[in-house]
PDB file of C-alpha atoms in Angstrom:
ATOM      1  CA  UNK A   1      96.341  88.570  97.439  1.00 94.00           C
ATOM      2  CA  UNK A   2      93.529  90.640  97.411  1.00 97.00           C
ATOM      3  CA  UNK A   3      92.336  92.828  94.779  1.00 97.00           C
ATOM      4  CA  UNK A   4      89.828  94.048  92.794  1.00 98.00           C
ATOM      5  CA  UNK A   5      89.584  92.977  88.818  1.00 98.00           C
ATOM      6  CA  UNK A   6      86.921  95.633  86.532  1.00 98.00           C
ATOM      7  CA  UNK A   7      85.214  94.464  83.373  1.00 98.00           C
ATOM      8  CA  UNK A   8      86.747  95.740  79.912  1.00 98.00           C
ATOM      9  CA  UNK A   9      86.472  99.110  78.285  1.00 98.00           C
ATOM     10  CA  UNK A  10      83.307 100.505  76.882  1.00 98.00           C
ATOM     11  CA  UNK A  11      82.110 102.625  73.881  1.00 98.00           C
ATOM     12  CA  UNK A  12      78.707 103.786  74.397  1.00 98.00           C
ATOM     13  CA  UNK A  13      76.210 106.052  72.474  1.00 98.00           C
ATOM     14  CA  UNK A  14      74.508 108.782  74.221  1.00 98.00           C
ATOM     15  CA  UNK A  15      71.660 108.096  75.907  1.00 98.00           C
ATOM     16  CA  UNK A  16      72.597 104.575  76.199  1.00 98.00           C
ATOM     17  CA  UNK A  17      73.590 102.528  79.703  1.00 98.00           C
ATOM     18  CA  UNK A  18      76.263 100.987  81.063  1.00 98.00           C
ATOM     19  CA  UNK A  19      77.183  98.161  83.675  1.00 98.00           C
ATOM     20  CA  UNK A  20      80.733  98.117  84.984  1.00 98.00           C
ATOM     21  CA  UNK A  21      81.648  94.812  87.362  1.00 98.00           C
ATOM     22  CA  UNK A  22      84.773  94.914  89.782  1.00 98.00           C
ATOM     23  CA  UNK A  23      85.233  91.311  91.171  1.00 98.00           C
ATOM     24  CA  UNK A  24      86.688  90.780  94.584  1.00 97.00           C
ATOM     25  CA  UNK A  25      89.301  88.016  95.258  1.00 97.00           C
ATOM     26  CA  UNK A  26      91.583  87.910  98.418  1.00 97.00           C
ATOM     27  CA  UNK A  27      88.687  88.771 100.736  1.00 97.00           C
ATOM     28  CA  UNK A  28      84.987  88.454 100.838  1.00 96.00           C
ATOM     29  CA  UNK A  29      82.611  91.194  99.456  1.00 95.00           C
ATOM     30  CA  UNK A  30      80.182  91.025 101.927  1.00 94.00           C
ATOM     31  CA  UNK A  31      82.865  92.069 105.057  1.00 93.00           C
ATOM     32  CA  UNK A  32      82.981  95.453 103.338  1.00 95.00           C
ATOM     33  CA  UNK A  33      81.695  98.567 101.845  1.00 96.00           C
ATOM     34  CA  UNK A  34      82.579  98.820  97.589  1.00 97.00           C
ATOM     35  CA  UNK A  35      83.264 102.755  96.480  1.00 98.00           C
ATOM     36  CA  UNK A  36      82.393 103.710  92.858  1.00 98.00           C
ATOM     37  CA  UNK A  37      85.154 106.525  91.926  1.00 98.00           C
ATOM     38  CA  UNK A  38      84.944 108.402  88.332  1.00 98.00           C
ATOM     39  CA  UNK A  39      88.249 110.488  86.550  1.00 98.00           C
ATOM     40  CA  UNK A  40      87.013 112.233  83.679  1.00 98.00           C
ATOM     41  CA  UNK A  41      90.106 112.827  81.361  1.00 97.00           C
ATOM     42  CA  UNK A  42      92.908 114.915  82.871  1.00 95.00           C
ATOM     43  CA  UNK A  43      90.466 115.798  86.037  1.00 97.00           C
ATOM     44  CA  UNK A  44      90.266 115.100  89.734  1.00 98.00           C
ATOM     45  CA  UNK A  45      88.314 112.197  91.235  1.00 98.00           C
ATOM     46  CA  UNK A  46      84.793 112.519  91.636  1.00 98.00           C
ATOM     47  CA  UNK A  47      83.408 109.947  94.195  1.00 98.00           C
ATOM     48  CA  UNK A  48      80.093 108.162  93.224  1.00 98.00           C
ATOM     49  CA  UNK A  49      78.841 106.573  95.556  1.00 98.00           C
ATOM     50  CA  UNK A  50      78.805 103.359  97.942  1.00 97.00           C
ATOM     51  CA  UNK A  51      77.432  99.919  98.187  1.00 97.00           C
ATOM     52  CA  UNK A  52      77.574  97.942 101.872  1.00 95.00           C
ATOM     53  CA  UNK A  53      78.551  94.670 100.559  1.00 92.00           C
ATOM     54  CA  UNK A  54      76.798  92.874 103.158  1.00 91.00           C
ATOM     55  CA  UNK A  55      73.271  94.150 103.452  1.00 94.00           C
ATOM     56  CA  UNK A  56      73.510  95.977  99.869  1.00 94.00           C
ATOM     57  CA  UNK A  57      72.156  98.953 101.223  1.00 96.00           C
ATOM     58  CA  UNK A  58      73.682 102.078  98.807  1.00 97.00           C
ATOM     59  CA  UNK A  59      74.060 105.791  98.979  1.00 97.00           C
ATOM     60  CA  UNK A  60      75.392 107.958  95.881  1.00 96.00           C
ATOM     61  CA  UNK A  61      76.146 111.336  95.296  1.00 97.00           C
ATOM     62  CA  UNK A  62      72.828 113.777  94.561  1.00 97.00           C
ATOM     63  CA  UNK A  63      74.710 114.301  91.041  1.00 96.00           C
ATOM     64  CA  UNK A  64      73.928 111.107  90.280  1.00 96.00           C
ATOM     65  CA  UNK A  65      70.658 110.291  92.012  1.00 94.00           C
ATOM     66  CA  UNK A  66      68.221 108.669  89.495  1.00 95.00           C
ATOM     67  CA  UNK A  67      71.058 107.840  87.190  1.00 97.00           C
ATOM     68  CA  UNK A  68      73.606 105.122  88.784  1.00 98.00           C
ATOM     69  CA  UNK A  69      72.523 102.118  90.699  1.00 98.00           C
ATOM     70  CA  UNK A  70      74.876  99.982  92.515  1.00 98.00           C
ATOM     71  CA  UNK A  71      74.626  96.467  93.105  1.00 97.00           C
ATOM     72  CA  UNK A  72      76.193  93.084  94.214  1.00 96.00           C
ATOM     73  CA  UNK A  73      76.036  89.006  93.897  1.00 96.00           C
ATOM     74  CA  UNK A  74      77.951  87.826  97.053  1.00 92.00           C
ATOM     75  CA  UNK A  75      77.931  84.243  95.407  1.00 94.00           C
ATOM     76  CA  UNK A  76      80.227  85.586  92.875  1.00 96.00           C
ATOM     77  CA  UNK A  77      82.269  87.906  95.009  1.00 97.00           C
ATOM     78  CA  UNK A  78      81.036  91.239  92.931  1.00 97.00           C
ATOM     79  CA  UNK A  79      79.766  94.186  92.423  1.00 98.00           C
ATOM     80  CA  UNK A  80      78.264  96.082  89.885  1.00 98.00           C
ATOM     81  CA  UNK A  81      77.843  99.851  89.030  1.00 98.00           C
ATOM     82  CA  UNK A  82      74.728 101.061  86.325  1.00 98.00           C
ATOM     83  CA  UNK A  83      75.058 104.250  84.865  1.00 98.00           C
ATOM     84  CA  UNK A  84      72.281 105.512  82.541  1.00 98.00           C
ATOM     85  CA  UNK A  85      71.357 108.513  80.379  1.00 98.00           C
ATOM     86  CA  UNK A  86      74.726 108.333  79.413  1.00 98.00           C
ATOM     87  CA  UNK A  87      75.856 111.877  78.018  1.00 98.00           C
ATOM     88  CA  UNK A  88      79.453 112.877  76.931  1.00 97.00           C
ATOM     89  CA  UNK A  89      80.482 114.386  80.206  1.00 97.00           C
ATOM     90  CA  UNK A  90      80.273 110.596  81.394  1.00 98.00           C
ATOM     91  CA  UNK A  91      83.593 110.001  78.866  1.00 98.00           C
ATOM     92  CA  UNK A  92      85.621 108.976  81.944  1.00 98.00           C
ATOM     93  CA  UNK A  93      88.134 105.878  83.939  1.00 98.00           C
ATOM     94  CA  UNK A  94      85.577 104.249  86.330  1.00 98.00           C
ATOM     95  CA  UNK A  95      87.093 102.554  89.718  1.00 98.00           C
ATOM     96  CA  UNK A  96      85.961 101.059  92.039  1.00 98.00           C
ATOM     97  CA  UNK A  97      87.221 100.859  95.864  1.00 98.00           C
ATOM     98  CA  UNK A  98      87.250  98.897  98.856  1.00 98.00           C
ATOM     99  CA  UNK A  99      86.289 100.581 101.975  1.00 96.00           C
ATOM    100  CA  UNK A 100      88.137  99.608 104.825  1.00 94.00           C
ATOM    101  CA  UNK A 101      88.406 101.131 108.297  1.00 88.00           C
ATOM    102  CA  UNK A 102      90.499 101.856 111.880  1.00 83.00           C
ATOM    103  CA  UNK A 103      89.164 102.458 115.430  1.00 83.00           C
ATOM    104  CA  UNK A 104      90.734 105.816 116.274  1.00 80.00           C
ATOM    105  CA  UNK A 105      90.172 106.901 119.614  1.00 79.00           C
ATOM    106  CA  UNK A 106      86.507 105.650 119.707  1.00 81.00           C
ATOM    107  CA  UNK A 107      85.784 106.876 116.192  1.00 80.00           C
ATOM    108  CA  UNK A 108      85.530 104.748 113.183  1.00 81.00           C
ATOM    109  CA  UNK A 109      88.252 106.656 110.386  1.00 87.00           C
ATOM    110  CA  UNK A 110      87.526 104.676 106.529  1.00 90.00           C
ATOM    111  CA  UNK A 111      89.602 105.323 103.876  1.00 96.00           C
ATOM    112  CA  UNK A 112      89.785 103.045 100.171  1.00 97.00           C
ATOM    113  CA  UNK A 113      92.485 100.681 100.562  1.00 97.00           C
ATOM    114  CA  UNK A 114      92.544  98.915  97.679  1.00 98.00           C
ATOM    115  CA  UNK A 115      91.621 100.190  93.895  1.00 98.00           C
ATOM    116  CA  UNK A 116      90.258  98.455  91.077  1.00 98.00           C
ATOM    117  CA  UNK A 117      92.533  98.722  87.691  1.00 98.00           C
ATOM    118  CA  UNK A 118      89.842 101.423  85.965  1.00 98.00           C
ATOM    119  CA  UNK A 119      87.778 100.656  83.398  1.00 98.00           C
ATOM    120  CA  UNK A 120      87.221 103.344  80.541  1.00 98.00           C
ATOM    121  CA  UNK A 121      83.989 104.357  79.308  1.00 98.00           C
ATOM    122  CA  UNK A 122      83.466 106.636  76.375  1.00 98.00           C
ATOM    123  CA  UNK A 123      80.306 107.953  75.491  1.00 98.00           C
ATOM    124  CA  UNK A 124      80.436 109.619  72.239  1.00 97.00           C
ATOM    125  CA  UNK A 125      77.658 109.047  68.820  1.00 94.00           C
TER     126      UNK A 125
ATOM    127  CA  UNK B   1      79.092 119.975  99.256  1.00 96.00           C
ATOM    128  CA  UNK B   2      82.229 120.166 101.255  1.00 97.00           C
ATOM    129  CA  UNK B   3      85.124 121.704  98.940  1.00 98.00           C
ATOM    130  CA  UNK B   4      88.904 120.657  99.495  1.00 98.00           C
ATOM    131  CA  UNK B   5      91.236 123.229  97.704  1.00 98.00           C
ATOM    132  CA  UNK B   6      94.796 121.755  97.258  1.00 98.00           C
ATOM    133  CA  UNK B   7      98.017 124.244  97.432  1.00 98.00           C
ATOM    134  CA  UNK B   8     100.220 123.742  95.051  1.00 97.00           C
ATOM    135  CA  UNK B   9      98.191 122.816  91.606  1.00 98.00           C
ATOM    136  CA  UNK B  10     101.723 122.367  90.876  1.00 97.00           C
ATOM    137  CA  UNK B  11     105.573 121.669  92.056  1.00 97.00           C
ATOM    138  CA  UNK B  12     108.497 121.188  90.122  1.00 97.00           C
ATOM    139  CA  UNK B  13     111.184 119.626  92.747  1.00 97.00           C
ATOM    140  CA  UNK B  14     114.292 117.644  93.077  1.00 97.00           C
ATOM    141  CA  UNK B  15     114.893 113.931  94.671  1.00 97.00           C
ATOM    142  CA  UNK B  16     116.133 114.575  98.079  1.00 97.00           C
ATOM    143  CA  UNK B  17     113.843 117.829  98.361  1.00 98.00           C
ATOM    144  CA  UNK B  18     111.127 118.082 100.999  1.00 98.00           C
ATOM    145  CA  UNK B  19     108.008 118.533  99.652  1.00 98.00           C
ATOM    146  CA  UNK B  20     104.974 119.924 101.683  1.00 98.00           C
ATOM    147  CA  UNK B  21     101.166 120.150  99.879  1.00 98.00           C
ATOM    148  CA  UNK B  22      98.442 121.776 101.752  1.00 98.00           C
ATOM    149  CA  UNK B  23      94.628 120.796 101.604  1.00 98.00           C
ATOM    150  CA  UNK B  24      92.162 123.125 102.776  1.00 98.00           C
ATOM    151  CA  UNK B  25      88.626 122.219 103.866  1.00 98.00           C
ATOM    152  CA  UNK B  26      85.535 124.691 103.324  1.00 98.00           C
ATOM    153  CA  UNK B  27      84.109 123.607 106.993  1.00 98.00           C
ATOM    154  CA  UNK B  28      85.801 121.856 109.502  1.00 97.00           C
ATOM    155  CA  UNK B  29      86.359 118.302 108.870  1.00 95.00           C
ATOM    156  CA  UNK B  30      87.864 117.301 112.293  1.00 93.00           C
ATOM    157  CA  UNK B  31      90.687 114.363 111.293  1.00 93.00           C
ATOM    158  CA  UNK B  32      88.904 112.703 108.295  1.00 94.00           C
ATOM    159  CA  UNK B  33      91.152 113.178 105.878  1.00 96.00           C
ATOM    160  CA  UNK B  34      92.456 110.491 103.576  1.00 98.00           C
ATOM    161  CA  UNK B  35      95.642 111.082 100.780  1.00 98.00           C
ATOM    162  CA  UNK B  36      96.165 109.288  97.737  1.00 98.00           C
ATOM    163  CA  UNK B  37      98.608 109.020  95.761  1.00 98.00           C
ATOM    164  CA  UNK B  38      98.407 108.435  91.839  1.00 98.00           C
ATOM    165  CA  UNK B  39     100.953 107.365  89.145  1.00 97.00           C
ATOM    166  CA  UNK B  40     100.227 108.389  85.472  1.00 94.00           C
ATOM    167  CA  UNK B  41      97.718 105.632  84.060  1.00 92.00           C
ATOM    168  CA  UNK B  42      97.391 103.909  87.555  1.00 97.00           C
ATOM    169  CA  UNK B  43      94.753 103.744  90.114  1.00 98.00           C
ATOM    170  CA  UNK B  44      95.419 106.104  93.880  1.00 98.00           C
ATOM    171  CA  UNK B  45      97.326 104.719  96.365  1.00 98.00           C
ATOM    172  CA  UNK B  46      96.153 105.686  99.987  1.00 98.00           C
ATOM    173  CA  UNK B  47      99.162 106.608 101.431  1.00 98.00           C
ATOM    174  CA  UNK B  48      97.744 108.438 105.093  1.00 97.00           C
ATOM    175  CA  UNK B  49      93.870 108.429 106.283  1.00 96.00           C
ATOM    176  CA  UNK B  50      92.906 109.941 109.566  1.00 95.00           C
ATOM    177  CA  UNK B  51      95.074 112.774 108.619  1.00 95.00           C
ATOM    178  CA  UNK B  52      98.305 111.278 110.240  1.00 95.00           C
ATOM    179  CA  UNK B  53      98.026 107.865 109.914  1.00 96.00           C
ATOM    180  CA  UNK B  54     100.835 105.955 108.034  1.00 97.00           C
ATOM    181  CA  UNK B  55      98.738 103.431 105.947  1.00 96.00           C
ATOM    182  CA  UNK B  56     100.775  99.695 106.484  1.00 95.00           C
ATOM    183  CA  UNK B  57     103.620  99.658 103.741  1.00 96.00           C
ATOM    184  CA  UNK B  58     103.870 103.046 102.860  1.00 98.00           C
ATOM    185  CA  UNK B  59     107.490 104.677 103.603  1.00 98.00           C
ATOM    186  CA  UNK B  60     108.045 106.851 106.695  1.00 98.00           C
ATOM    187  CA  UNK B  61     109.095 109.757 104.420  1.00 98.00           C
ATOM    188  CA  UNK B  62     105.573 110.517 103.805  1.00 98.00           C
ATOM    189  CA  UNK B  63     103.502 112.084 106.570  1.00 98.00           C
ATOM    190  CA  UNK B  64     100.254 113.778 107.459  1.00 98.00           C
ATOM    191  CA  UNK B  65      98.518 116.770 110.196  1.00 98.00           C
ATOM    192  CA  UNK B  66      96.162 119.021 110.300  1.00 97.00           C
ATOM    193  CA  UNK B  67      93.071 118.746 111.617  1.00 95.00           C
ATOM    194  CA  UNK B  68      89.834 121.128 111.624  1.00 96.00           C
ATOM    195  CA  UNK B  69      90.019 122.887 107.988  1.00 98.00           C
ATOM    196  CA  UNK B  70      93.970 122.470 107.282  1.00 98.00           C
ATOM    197  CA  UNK B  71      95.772 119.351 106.311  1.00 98.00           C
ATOM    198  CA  UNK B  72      98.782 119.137 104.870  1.00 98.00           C
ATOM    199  CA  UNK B  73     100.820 116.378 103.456  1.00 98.00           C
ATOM    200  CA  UNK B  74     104.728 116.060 103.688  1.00 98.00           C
ATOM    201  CA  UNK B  75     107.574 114.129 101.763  1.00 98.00           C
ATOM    202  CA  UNK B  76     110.505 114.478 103.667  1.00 98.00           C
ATOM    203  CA  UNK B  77     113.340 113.492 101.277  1.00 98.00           C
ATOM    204  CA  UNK B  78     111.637 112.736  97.642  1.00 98.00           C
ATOM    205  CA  UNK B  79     112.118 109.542  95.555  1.00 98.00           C
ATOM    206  CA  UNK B  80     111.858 109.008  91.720  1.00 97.00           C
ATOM    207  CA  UNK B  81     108.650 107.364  92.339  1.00 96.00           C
ATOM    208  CA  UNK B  82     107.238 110.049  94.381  1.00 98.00           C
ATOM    209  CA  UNK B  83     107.221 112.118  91.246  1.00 97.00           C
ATOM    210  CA  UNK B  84     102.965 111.722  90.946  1.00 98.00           C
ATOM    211  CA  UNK B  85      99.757 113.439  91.675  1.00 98.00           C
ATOM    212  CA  UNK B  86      98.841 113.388  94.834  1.00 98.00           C
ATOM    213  CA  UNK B  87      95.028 113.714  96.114  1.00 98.00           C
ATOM    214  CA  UNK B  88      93.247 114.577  99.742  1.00 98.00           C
ATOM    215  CA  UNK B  89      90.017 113.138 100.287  1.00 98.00           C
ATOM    216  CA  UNK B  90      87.179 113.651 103.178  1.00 97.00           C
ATOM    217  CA  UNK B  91      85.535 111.332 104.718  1.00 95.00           C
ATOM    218  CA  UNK B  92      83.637 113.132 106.922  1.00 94.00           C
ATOM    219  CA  UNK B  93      80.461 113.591 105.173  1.00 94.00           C
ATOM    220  CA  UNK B  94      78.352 113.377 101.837  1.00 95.00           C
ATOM    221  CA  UNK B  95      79.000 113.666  99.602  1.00 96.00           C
ATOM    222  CA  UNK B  96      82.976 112.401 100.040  1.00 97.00           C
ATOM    223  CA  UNK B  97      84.687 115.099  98.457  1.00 98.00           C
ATOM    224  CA  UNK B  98      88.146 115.394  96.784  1.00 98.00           C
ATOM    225  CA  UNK B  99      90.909 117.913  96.170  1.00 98.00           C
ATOM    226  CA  UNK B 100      91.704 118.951  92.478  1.00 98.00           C
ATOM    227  CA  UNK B 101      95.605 117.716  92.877  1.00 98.00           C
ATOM    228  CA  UNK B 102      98.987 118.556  93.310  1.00 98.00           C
ATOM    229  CA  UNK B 103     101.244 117.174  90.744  1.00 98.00           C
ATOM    230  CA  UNK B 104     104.709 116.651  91.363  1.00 98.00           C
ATOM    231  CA  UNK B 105     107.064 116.754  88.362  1.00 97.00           C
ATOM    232  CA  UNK B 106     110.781 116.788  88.346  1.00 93.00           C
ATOM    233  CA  UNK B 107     112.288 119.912  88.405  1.00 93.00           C
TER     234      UNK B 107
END
């Protein structure tokens, strides 16, 4: 079965970081890209960024350029999503998302196929 | 930034009603839209990606067109557990952008 399992709740301080994992099982890491998705309470979804689970290269959004780094350990089927500076606007459920894809008449179409649980991090002193 | 602007914010129906929710694009986004679909306290659920494409398990009552800078996602007969907010998403460029969300309720 595959899925994706995130690391527990956090309460941070402002100004602090933090490091949320989302382990893989049911497939291997490294065959696909790894989305980082935010929902700050009673908002939208506000996309992060994206790690290639096989050659680790990343791109994030501008908003969070400097900020976030996202990683992975293939040996242990996960990946990893810093987020420093944190500030009270980062109060939000954290996902992440597998990246999977379709040929479409020549043209690669991705879309997130399967979601992490969330994993809640409030920033507040 | 590409900006998606979802039509309803909100839409109070009945099961058995067909439900339509439009997604507009700020520039043209050919087919690369994704929806998701999202249960209170849950994680989305892609439901259609590639605008019209029926994502493997979802039910045949939900479907997707549109393509350029209007997308727009249908429910032909609503369920009790199609009583959620639903999302559209771009994946046509960075950074991926996503609608604010239509939330069905019951009416």
């Amino acid at each position: 079965q595959v899925q994706l399992v995130q690391s527990g709740a956090e309460v941070k301080r402002p100004g602090a970081s933090v490091k949320v994992s989302c382990k893989a099982s049911g497939y291997s890491l490294a065959g696909h890209a790894l989305h980082w998705v935010r929902q700050a309470p009673g908002q939208s979804l506000e996309w992060m960024g994206w790690i290639n689970g096989g050659n680790g290269n990343t791109k994030c959004s501008q908003k969070f350029q400097g900020r976030v780094t996202f990683s992975r350990d293939t040996g242990a089927n996960t990946a990893y999503m810093e987020l420093s500076s944190l500030r009270s606007e980062d109060t939000a459920l954290y996902y992440c998302a597998r990246d999977n894809n379709d040929l479409l008449n020549g043209l690669l179409v991705d879309f997130m196929d399967v979601w992490g649980e969330g994993t809640t991090v409030t920033v507040s002193s | 930034d590409i900006q998606l602007t979802q039509s309803p914010s909100f839409l109070s129906a009945s099961v058995g009603d067909r439900v339509t929710i439009t997604c507009r694009a700020s520039q043209d986004i050919a087919n690369d839209v994704a929806w998701y679909q999202q249960n209170t306290g849950k994680a989305p659920k892609v439901l259609i990606y590639a605008a019209s494409r029926l994502q493997t398990g979802v039910p045949s009552r939900f479907s997707g067109s549109g393509s350029g800078t209007e997308f727009t996602l249908t429910i032909s007969s609503l369920q009790p557990e199609d009583f959620a907010t639903y999302y559209c998403h771009q994946a046509h460029s960075y950074p991926r952008t996503f609608g604010q969300g239509t939330k069905v309720e019951v009416k």
